[in-house]
mmCIF file of C-alpha atoms in Angstrom:
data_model
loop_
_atom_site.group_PDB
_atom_site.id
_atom_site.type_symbol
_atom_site.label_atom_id
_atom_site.label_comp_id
_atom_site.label_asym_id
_atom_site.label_seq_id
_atom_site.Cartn_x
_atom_site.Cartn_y
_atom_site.Cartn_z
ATOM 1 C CA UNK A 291 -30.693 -6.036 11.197
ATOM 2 C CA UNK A 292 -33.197 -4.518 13.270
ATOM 3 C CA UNK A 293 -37.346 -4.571 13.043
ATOM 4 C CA UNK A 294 -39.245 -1.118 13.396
ATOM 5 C CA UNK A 295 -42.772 -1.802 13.300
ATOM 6 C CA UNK A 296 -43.447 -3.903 10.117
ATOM 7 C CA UNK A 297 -40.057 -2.797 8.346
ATOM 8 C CA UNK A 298 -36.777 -4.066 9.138
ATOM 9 C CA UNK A 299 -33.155 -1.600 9.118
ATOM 10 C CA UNK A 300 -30.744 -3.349 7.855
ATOM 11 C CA UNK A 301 -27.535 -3.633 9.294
ATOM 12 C CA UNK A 302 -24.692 -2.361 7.739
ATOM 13 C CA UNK A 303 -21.535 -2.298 10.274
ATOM 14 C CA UNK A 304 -18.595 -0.766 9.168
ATOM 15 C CA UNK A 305 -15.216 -1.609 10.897
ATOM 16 C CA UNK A 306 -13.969 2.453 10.190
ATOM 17 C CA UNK A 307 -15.321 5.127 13.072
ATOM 18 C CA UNK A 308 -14.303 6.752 15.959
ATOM 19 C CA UNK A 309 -11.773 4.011 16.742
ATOM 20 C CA UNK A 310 -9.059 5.098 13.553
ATOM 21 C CA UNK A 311 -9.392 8.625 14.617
ATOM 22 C CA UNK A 312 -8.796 7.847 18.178
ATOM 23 C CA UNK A 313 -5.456 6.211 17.071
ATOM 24 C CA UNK A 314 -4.321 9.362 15.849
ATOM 25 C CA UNK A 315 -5.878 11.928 17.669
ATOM 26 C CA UNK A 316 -7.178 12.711 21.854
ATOM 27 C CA UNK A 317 -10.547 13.736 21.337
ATOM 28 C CA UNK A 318 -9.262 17.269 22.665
ATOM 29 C CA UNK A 319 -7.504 17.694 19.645
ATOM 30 C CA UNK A 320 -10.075 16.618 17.384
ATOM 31 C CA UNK A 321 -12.721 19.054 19.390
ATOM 32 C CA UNK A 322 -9.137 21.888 18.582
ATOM 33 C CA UNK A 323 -8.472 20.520 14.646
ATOM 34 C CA UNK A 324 -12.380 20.298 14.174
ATOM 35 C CA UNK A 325 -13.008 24.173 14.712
ATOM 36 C CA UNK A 326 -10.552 25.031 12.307
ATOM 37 C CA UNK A 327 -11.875 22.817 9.401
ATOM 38 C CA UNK A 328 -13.877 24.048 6.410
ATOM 39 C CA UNK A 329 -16.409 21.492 5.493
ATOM 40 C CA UNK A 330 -17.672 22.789 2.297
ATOM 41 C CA UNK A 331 -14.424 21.918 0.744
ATOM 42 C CA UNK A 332 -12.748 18.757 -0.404
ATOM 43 C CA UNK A 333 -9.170 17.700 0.508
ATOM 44 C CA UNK A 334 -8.521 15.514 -2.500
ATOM 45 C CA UNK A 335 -7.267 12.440 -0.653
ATOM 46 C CA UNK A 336 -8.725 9.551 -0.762
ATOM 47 C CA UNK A 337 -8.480 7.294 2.518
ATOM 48 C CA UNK A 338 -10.522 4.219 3.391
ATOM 49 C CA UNK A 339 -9.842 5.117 7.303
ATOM 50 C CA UNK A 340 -9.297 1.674 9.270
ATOM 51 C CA UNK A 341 -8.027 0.981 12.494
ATOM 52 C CA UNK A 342 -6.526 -2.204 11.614
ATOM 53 C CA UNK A 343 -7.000 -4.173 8.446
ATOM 54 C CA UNK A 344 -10.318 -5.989 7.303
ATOM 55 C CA UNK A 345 -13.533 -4.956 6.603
ATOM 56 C CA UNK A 346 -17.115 -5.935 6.660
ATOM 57 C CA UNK A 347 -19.047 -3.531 5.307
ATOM 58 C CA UNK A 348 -19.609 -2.160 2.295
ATOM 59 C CA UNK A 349 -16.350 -4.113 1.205
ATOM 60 C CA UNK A 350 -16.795 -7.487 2.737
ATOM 61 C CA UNK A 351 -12.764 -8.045 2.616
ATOM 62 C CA UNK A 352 -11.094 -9.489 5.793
ATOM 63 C CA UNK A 353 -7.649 -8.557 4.033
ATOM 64 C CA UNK A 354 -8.134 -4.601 3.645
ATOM 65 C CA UNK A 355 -6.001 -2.588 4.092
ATOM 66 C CA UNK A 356 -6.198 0.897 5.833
ATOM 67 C CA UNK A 357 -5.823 3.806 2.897
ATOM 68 C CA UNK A 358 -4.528 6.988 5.625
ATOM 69 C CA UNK A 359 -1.524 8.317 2.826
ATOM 70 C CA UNK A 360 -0.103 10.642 1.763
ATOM 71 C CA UNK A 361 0.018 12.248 5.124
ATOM 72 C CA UNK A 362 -1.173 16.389 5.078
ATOM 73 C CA UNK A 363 1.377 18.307 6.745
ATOM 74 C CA UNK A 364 -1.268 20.111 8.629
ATOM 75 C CA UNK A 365 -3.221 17.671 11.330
ATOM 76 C CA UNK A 366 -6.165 19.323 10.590
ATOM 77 C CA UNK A 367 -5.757 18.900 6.789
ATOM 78 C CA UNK A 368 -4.935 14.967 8.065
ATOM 79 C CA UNK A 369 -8.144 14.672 10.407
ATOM 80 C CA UNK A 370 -10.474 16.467 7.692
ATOM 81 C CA UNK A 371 -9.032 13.690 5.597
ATOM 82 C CA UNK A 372 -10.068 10.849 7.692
ATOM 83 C CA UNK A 373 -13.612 12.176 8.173
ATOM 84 C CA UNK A 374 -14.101 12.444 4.657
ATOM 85 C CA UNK A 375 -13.216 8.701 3.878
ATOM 86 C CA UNK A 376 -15.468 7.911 6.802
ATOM 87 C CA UNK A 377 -18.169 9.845 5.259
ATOM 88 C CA UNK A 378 -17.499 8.415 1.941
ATOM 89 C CA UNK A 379 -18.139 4.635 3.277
ATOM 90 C CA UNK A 380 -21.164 5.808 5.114
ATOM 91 C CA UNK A 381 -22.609 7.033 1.288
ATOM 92 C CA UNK A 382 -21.180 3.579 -0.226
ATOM 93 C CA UNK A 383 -22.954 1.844 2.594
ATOM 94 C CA UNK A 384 -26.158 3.704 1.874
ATOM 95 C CA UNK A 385 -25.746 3.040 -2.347
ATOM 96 C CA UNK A 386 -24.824 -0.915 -1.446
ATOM 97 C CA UNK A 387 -27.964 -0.916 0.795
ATOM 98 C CA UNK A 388 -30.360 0.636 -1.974
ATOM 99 C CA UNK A 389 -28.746 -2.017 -5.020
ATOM 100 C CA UNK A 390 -29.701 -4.534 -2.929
ATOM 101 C CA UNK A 391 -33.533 -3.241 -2.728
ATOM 102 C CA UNK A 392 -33.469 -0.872 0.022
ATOM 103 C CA UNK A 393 -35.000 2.948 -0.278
ATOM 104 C CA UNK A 394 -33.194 5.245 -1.151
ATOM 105 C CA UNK A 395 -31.805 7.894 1.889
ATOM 106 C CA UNK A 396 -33.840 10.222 2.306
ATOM 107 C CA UNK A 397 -33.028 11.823 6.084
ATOM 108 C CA UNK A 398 -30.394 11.115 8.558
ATOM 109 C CA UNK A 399 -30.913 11.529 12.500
ATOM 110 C CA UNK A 400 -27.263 10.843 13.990
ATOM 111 C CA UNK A 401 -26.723 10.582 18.005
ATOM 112 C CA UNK A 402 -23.358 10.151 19.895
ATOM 113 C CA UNK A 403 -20.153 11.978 19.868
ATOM 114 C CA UNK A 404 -19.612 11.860 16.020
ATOM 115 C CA UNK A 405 -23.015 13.903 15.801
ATOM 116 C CA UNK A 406 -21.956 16.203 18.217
ATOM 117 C CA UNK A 407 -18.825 17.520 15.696
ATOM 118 C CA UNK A 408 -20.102 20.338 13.711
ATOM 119 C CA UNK A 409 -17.755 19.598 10.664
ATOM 120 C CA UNK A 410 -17.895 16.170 10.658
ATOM 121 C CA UNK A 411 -21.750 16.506 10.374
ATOM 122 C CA UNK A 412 -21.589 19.171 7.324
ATOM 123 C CA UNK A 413 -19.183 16.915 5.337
ATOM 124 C CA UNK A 414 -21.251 13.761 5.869
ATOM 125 C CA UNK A 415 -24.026 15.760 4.920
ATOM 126 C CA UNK A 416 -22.280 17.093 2.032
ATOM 127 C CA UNK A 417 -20.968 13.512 1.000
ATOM 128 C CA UNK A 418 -24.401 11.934 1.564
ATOM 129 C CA UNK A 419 -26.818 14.245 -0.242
ATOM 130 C CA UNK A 420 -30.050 14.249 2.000
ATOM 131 C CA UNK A 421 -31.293 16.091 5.024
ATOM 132 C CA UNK A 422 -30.125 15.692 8.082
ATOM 133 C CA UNK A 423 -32.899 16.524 11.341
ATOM 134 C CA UNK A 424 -32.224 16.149 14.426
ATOM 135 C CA UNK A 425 -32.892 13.166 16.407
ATOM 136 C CA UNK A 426 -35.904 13.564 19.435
ATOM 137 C CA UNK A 427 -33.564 12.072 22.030
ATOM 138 C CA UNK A 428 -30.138 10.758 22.125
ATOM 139 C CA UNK A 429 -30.850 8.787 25.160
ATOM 140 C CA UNK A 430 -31.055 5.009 24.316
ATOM 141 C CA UNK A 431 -33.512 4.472 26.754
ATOM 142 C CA UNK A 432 -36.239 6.722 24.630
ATOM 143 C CA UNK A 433 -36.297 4.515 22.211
ATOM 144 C CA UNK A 434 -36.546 1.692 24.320
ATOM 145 C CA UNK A 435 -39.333 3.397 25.669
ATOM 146 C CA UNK A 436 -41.298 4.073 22.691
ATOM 147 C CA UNK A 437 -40.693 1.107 21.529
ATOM 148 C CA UNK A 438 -42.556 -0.687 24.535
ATOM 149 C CA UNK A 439 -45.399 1.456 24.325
ATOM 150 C CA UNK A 440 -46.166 0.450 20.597
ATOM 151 C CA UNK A 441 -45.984 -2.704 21.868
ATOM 152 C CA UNK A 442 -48.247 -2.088 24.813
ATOM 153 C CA UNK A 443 -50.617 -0.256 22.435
ATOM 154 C CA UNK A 444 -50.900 -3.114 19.497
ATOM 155 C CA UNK A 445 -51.398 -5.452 22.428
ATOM 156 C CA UNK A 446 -54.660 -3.319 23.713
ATOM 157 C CA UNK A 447 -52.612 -2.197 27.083
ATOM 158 C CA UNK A 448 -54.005 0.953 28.271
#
């Protein structure tokens, strides 16, 4: 968990991501498969994408196993797949969050390469209901920034 301003965002660390699709993919083909996906439509399967077993969140369940079958013929059927179930723990993550008291979603900013994938980003989107806008930086040191001059300002720095 982190604090932002008088609020707190919870933590909510997932052990699925970039790594699983790494294992399967060089991000030039996932940049190739990615262009040729169609977002706005559902594969059907339902993977829990894990690169190794064991989970921590939403599941808390060292034992888990990875759900990647049946196998599409088509790698970019197989890769649309994976997002999807990566999506679909994202939107668990967010309804496990709000039964335990948090606000419900209402915006998502993303930064890093994941953000950067076009279909990825419409079937999150899709799976997770809410807006998404885009973030003011994706530089880690912005924030850091900002974050120092709040500071510096409720401490009556000029």
């Amino acid at each position: 968990s982190h604090r932002l301003g008088d609020a707190w965002l919870a933590g909510g660390a997932s052990n699925t991501g970039g790594k699983v699709l790494a294992q399967h993919f060089s991000l030039a083909r996932i940049i190739e498969l990615s262009a040729t996906i169609d977002p706005a439509t559902e594969t059907g399967l339902d993977y829990y994408p894990l690169g190794s077993p064991g989970e921590r969140f939403p599941i808390a369940d060292p034992a888990l196993q990875p759900r990647l079958l049946p196998r599409p013929r088509s790698d970019a059927d197989y890769l649309k797949a994976m997002l999807e179930g990566i999506a679909a723990i994202e939107a668990l993550g967010y309804r496990r969050l709000a039964e335990l008291g948090a606000p419900p979603l209402t915006s998502v900013r993303s930064v890093g390469g994941g953000a950067a994938n076009a279909a990825w980003t419409a079937i999150r989107q899709r799976k997770l209901g809410v807006e998404f806008r885009p973030a003011l930086s994706d530089e880690a040191a912005a924030g850091t920034a900002r974050l120092a001059l709040k500071g510096a300002s409720e401490a009556g720095l000029p």
